[in-house]
Coordinates of N, CA and C in Angstrom, one line a residue:
M1 N 1.0 -1.2 -0.5 CA -0.3 0.0 -0.1 C 0.8 1.1 0.0
A2 N 0.7 2.2 -0.4 CA 1.6 3.1 -1.5 C 1.2 4.1 0.0
K3 N 2.4 5.1 0.5 CA 2.3 6.0 1.9 C 1.5 6.8 1.3
F4 N 0.2 7.0 2.8 CA -0.9 8.2 2.4 C 0.0 9.4 2.8
K5 N -0.2 10.7 1.8 CA 0.7 12.1 1.9 C -0.7 12.9 2.4
L6 N -0.4 13.9 3.4 CA -0.7 14.2 4.1 C -0.1 15.8 4.7
D7 N -1.4 16.8 4.0 CA -1.1 18.2 3.8 C -1.4 18.6 5.0
E8 N -0.5 19.8 5.5 CA -1.7 20.7 6.3 C -2.3 20.9 6.4
I9 N -4.0 21.3 5.7 CA -4.6 20.9 6.3 C -5.3 19.9 7.1
D10 N -4.8 18.9 6.5 CA -4.9 17.3 7.1 C -4.5 17.4 8.7
H11 N -3.5 18.2 8.9 CA -2.2 18.2 9.9 C -3.1 18.8 10.5
Q12 N -4.0 20.4 10.8 CA -4.5 20.8 11.0 C -6.4 20.4 11.5
I13 N -6.5 19.4 11.0 CA -8.3 19.1 10.9 C -8.1 18.0 12.5
L14 N -6.3 16.8 12.0 CA -6.0 15.9 12.8 C -5.3 16.9 14.7
D15 N -5.3 17.5 14.5 CA -4.8 18.0 15.5 C -6.5 18.9 16.1
M16 N -7.4 19.4 15.4 CA -8.5 19.4 16.8 C -9.1 18.3 16.4
L17 N -9.6 17.0 15.7 CA -10.1 16.3 16.5 C -8.8 15.4 17.8
I18 N -8.2 15.7 17.5 CA -7.2 14.9 18.8 C -7.7 15.9 20.2
D19 N -7.8 16.7 19.7 CA -8.1 17.8 20.8 C -9.5 17.5 21.5
N20 N -10.9 17.3 20.5 CA -12.4 16.8 20.7 C -12.4 16.0 19.5
T21 N -12.8 14.6 20.0 CA -13.3 14.1 18.9 C -14.6 14.0 18.4
R22 N -15.7 15.0 18.8 CA -16.7 15.1 18.0 C -17.1 16.6 18.3
V23 N -15.7 17.4 17.9 CA -16.1 18.6 17.3 C -16.6 18.5 15.9
P24 N -17.8 19.8 15.9 CA -18.4 19.1 14.6 C -17.5 19.6 13.4
F25 N -17.7 19.0 12.0 CA -17.0 19.3 11.3 C -17.2 20.5 10.7
T26 N -18.2 21.3 10.7 CA -18.4 23.1 10.2 C -17.9 23.7 11.3
D27 N -17.1 23.3 12.2 CA -16.4 24.0 13.4 C -15.5 24.0 12.7
I28 N -14.7 22.9 12.4 CA -13.0 22.8 11.7 C -13.7 23.5 10.8
A29 N -14.5 23.7 9.4 CA -14.1 24.1 8.5 C -14.1 25.6 8.6
K30 N -15.2 25.9 9.2 CA -15.0 27.6 9.7 C -13.6 27.9 10.0
K31 N -12.8 27.4 10.4 CA -11.3 27.1 11.5 C -10.2 27.3 10.6
L32 N -10.7 26.6 9.5 CA -9.9 26.7 8.7 C -10.3 27.2 7.5
L33 N -11.2 27.8 7.1 CA -11.8 27.9 5.8 C -12.0 27.6 4.8
I34 N -13.1 26.3 4.6 CA -12.6 25.5 4.5 C -14.0 25.2 4.6
S35 N -14.8 24.2 3.1 CA -16.2 23.9 3.5 C -16.0 22.4 4.4
A36 N -17.6 22.2 5.4 CA -17.6 20.9 5.9 C -17.5 19.8 5.1
G37 N -18.1 19.4 3.7 CA -18.2 18.4 3.0 C -16.2 18.4 2.5
T38 N -15.2 19.3 2.5 CA -14.2 19.1 2.7 C -13.6 18.5 3.6
V39 N -13.5 19.2 4.9 CA -13.7 18.3 6.0 C -13.6 16.6 6.3
H40 N -15.1 16.9 5.9 CA -15.7 15.2 5.7 C -14.8 14.3 4.7
V41 N -14.6 14.6 3.6 CA -13.8 13.9 2.3 C -12.8 13.3 3.0
R42 N -12.1 14.3 3.7 CA -10.1 14.3 4.0 C -11.2 13.8 5.2
V43 N -11.6 13.4 6.0 CA -11.8 12.5 7.1 C -11.6 11.4 6.6
K44 N -12.7 11.0 6.1 CA -12.4 9.8 5.4 C -11.5 9.2 4.5
K45 N -11.1 10.0 3.6 CA -9.9 9.7 3.2 C -8.8 9.4 3.6
M46 N -8.4 9.2 5.4 CA -7.7 9.3 6.3 C -8.2 7.6 7.1
E47 N -9.7 7.9 7.8 CA -10.4 6.5 7.7 C -10.0 5.6 7.1
D48 N -10.2 5.8 5.7 CA -10.2 4.3 4.3 C -8.3 4.3 4.4
A49 N -7.6 5.0 4.9 CA -5.9 4.5 5.2 C -5.5 4.2 5.9
G50 N -6.5 4.0 7.1 CA -6.1 3.6 8.3 C -5.1 4.2 9.5
I51 N -5.4 5.8 8.7 CA -4.6 6.6 9.6 C -5.2 7.1 10.6
I52 N -6.7 7.2 10.3 CA -7.8 7.8 11.4 C -8.2 5.8 11.7
K53 N -8.2 5.8 13.1 CA -9.0 4.5 13.3 C -9.9 4.8 14.8
G54 N -11.4 5.0 14.6 CA -12.4 5.2 15.0 C -12.3 6.3 16.2
S55 N -12.8 6.9 16.8 CA -12.4 7.9 17.7 C -13.3 7.7 19.2
S56 N -12.1 8.1 20.2 CA -12.9 7.7 20.9 C -12.9 8.6 22.4
L57 N -13.5 8.3 23.7 CA -13.8 8.7 24.9 C -13.0 9.1 25.3
T58 N -12.6 10.2 26.2 CA -11.2 10.0 27.5 C -12.4 10.5 28.5
L59 N -12.8 9.4 29.5 CA -13.2 9.3 30.8 C -11.7 9.8 32.1
D60 N -12.9 10.6 32.7 CA -11.9 11.3 33.9 C -12.5 10.2 35.2
Y61 N -11.6 8.9 34.8 CA -11.3 7.6 36.0 C -11.4 7.6 37.8
K62 N -10.8 8.8 38.1 CA -10.7 9.3 39.0 C -12.3 9.8 39.4
K63 N -13.1 10.3 38.8 CA -15.0 11.0 39.4 C -15.3 9.7 39.5
L64 N -14.9 8.6 38.6 CA -16.0 7.5 39.0 C -15.2 6.6 39.9
G65 N -14.4 6.8 40.5 CA -13.7 6.3 41.8 C -12.9 5.6 41.5
Y66 N -12.2 5.6 40.5 CA -11.1 4.6 39.6 C -9.3 5.0 39.2
S67 N -9.5 6.0 40.9 CA -7.7 6.8 40.7 C -6.7 6.3 41.1
F68 N -7.0 4.6 41.2 CA -5.9 4.1 41.8 C -4.9 3.2 40.3
I69 N -4.0 3.4 39.6 CA -3.1 2.7 38.8 C -1.8 2.6 39.2
A70 N -1.8 0.7 38.6 CA -0.4 0.4 38.9 C -0.4 -1.0 37.5
Y71 N 1.2 -0.3 37.4 CA 1.7 -1.3 36.6 C 2.1 -2.9 36.8
V72 N 2.1 -3.7 35.8 CA 2.1 -4.6 36.5 C 2.9 -5.6 35.9
G73 N 4.4 -6.2 35.5 CA 4.7 -7.0 34.5 C 4.5 -8.0 35.1
V74 N 4.2 -9.4 33.9 CA 3.7 -10.4 34.2 C 5.4 -11.6 33.9
F75 N 5.6 -12.2 34.5 CA 6.2 -13.5 34.3 C 5.6 -14.7 34.3
L76 N 6.4 -15.5 32.9 CA 5.6 -16.6 32.5 C 6.0 -17.7 33.1
Q77 N 5.7 -18.5 33.1 CA 6.2 -20.2 33.4 C 6.7 -20.3 31.9
N78 N 6.0 -20.8 31.2 CA 6.4 -20.5 29.1 C 5.4 -19.5 28.6
T79 N 6.5 -18.8 27.5 CA 6.6 -18.1 26.6 C 5.3 -19.0 25.7
S80 N 5.4 -20.1 25.7 CA 4.3 -20.7 24.6 C 2.8 -20.7 25.5
Q81 N 2.3 -20.1 26.8 CA 1.7 -20.0 27.6 C 1.0 -18.6 27.2
T82 N 1.4 -17.9 26.2 CA 1.4 -16.2 26.3 C -0.1 -15.6 25.6
T83 N -0.7 -16.5 24.9 CA -1.7 -16.6 24.2 C -2.8 -16.9 25.2
F84 N -2.8 -18.3 26.0 CA -3.8 -17.8 26.4 C -3.5 -17.4 28.0
V85 N -2.7 -17.2 28.5 CA -2.8 -16.5 29.6 C -3.0 -14.6 29.2
L86 N -3.2 -14.2 27.6 CA -3.5 -12.5 27.3 C -4.9 -13.2 27.2
E87 N -5.8 -14.6 27.0 CA -6.8 -14.4 27.1 C -7.6 -14.0 28.6
R88 N -6.9 -15.2 29.4 CA -7.4 -14.9 30.7 C -7.8 -13.5 31.1
I89 N -6.6 -12.6 31.1 CA -5.8 -11.3 31.3 C -7.0 -10.7 30.7
N90 N -7.2 -11.0 29.8 CA -8.6 -10.2 28.6 C -10.1 -10.2 29.8
E91 N -10.2 -11.1 29.9 CA -11.3 -11.7 31.1 C -11.1 -10.4 32.5
I92 N -10.3 -9.7 33.3 CA -10.5 -9.0 33.6 C -11.0 -7.8 33.4
P93 N -11.5 -6.6 33.6 CA -12.3 -5.5 33.3 C -11.1 -4.5 33.6
F94 N -10.9 -4.9 34.6 CA -9.7 -3.9 35.7 C -8.4 -3.4 35.3
V95 N -8.1 -4.8 34.1 CA -6.7 -5.0 33.4 C -7.4 -3.7 32.4
T96 N -6.7 -2.5 32.1 CA -6.9 -1.2 30.8 C -5.9 -1.8 29.4
V97 N -4.8 -2.4 30.1 CA -4.2 -2.3 28.7 C -2.9 -3.5 29.6
A98 N -2.7 -4.6 27.9 CA -1.3 -5.2 28.0 C -0.6 -5.3 26.5
H99 N 1.0 -5.4 26.8 CA 1.2 -5.6 25.9 C 2.5 -6.9 26.1
I100 N 2.5 -7.3 25.1 CA 3.3 -8.8 25.1 C 5.0 -8.0 25.1
T101 N 6.4 -7.8 25.6 CA 7.7 -7.4 26.1 C 8.9 -8.5 25.7
T102 N 9.8 -7.6 25.4 CA 10.8 -8.8 25.6 C 11.3 -7.7 26.8
G103 N 12.1 -8.5 27.5 CA 13.1 -8.2 28.7 C 12.8 -8.9 29.8
K104 N 12.5 -8.1 31.1 CA 12.6 -8.7 32.5 C 11.1 -9.4 32.3
F105 N 10.0 -9.0 31.3 CA 8.5 -9.5 31.7 C 7.9 -10.0 30.1
N106 N 7.2 -11.3 30.4 CA 6.7 -11.7 29.4 C 4.9 -10.6 28.8
V107 N 4.8 -10.0 30.3 CA 3.7 -9.5 29.7 C 3.4 -8.2 31.0
F108 N 3.6 -7.0 30.4 CA 3.2 -5.5 31.2 C 1.9 -5.0 31.1
C109 N 1.2 -5.0 32.2 CA -0.6 -4.4 32.3 C -0.6 -3.1 32.6
K110 N -1.4 -2.6 32.5 CA -2.1 -0.9 33.2 C -3.1 -2.1 34.0
I111 N -3.3 -1.7 35.3 CA -4.9 -1.1 35.8 C -4.9 -0.7 36.4
R112 N -6.3 -0.7 36.8 CA -6.9 0.3 37.2 C -8.1 0.2 38.4
A113 N -7.6 0.7 39.5 CA -8.1 0.5 40.7 C -9.2 1.5 41.5
K114 N -10.0 1.3 42.7 CA -10.8 1.6 43.3 C -9.7 2.6 44.5
N115 N -8.6 1.4 44.8 CA -7.2 1.7 46.0 C -6.8 0.8 45.8
T116 N -6.4 0.9 47.4 CA -4.9 -0.5 47.5 C -5.5 -1.5 47.3
E117 N -6.5 -1.9 48.0 CA -7.0 -3.1 48.3 C -7.6 -3.3 47.2
H118 N -8.1 -2.9 46.2 CA -8.8 -3.8 45.4 C -7.4 -3.7 44.4
A119 N -6.5 -2.6 44.6 CA -5.2 -3.6 43.3 C -4.8 -4.7 44.1
K120 N -4.9 -4.7 44.9 CA -4.6 -6.8 45.7 C -4.9 -7.3 45.1
D121 N -6.4 -7.3 45.2 CA -7.4 -8.4 44.7 C -7.3 -8.8 42.6
V122 N -6.8 -7.9 41.9 CA -6.5 -7.3 41.1 C -5.4 -8.3 40.4
I123 N -4.4 -7.7 41.0 CA -2.8 -8.7 40.9 C -3.3 -9.8 41.6
F124 N -3.9 -10.2 42.7 CA -4.1 -11.8 43.0 C -4.6 -12.2 41.6
M125 N -5.5 -11.6 41.0 CA -6.4 -12.1 39.9 C -5.5 -12.5 39.1
L126 N -4.7 -11.4 38.9 CA -3.7 -11.7 37.7 C -2.5 -13.2 37.8
D127 N -2.3 -12.9 38.9 CA -1.3 -14.3 39.8 C -1.7 -15.8 39.2
D128 N -3.3 -15.7 39.8 CA -3.8 -16.9 39.7 C -4.3 -17.3 38.6
I129 N -3.9 -17.1 37.8 CA -3.6 -17.4 36.3 C -2.5 -18.4 35.8
E130 N -3.2 -19.3 35.6 CA -2.5 -20.8 35.0 C -1.4 -20.6 33.8
G131 N -0.6 -21.1 34.1 CA 1.0 -20.2 33.7 C 1.3 -19.0 34.2
V132 N 1.3 -18.1 35.0 CA 1.9 -17.2 35.9 C 3.0 -17.9 36.2
Y133 N 3.9 -17.2 36.2 CA 5.1 -17.9 37.2 C 5.0 -16.7 38.3
R134 N 5.1 -15.7 37.6 CA 5.1 -13.9 39.1 C 4.9 -13.1 38.8
T135 N 4.6 -11.9 39.6 CA 3.9 -10.8 39.1 C 5.6 -9.6 39.9
E136 N 5.6 -8.6 38.9 CA 5.8 -7.6 39.5 C 5.3 -6.4 39.6
T137 N 4.9 -5.6 40.4 CA 3.7 -4.1 40.8 C 5.1 -3.4 40.7
M138 N 4.3 -2.0 40.0 CA 4.9 -0.7 40.5 C 3.6 0.2 40.1
I139 N 3.3 1.1 41.4 CA 2.2 2.0 41.8 C 2.4 3.3 40.9
S140 N 1.3 3.7 40.0 CA 1.4 4.8 39.9 C 1.7 6.4 40.7
M141 N 2.4 7.2 41.2 CA 2.2 8.2 42.0 C 1.7 9.1 41.0
E142 N 1.7 9.4 39.9 CA 0.9 11.0 39.1 C 1.3 9.8 37.7
E143 N 0.3 10.7 37.0 CA 0.7 11.1 35.3 C 1.0 12.2 35.6
S144 N 2.1 12.0 34.5 CA 3.1 13.0 34.7 C 2.9 14.1 32.7
I145 N 2.7 12.9 32.0 CA 2.6 13.2 30.4 C 1.4 12.3 30.1
N146 N 0.7 12.9 29.1 CA -0.1 12.0 28.7 C -0.5 12.7 27.5
D147 N 0.6 13.3 26.6 CA -0.4 14.2 25.3 C 0.0 13.4 23.7
K148 N -1.1 13.2 23.5 CA -1.3 13.0 22.1 C -0.7 13.7 20.8
K149 N -0.9 14.8 21.3 CA -0.2 15.5 20.1 C 1.4 15.5 19.8
R150 N 1.9 15.5 21.3 CA 3.7 15.7 20.7 C 3.9 15.3 19.1
L151 N 3.6 13.6 19.4 CA 4.5 12.7 18.8 C 3.8 12.8 17.0
M152 N 2.4 13.1 17.1 CA 1.6 13.4 16.2 C 2.2 15.1 15.5
H153 N 2.7 15.4 16.2 CA 3.4 17.0 15.3 C 4.6 16.5 14.9
S154 N 5.3 15.5 15.4 CA 7.4 15.3 15.5 C 7.0 14.5 14.0
I155 N 6.0 13.8 13.7 CA 5.7 12.8 12.7 C 5.2 13.6 11.6
F156 N 4.6 14.7 11.3 CA 4.1 15.8 10.7 C 5.5 16.7 10.2
N157 N 6.4 16.6 11.0 CA 7.5 17.7 10.7 C 8.6 17.2 10.0
E158 N 8.3 15.9 10.2 CA 9.1 14.6 9.7 C 8.8 14.1 7.7
L159 N 7.2 14.5 7.5 CA 6.5 14.0 6.3 C 7.2 15.7 5.5

């Protein structure tokens, strides 16, 4: 597949959509002095090219009572158990992200919990999965950087 070429208008559209995926195309069009139809066509092309993959909401988990974040490194008895273990991890709703990794851990997970007691229960759920040898947990004290735009702008500057 050929590399999709983005121009400055595409960059500006993406910039606005990253800030708010629900911004109406008419608002984007007004700010960029183009038609809403042009915005629609450009977004559709970026979706078709796989550059835009859906849209998402950002929830304030603290306000929902889930302010505790921890990262759990999972050691497996055998790497051949990775798929099975990931299927079991996927059944635990408090594990919000899981990566197969190289290095110290076989799998690295992000968990959200209500408090330390709840986090302990989630970690024990991970430990109880068949094929998990042990886990190692790091508690997040604060999310200091969560910037969706920096990488995007760096990529744009390379193009």
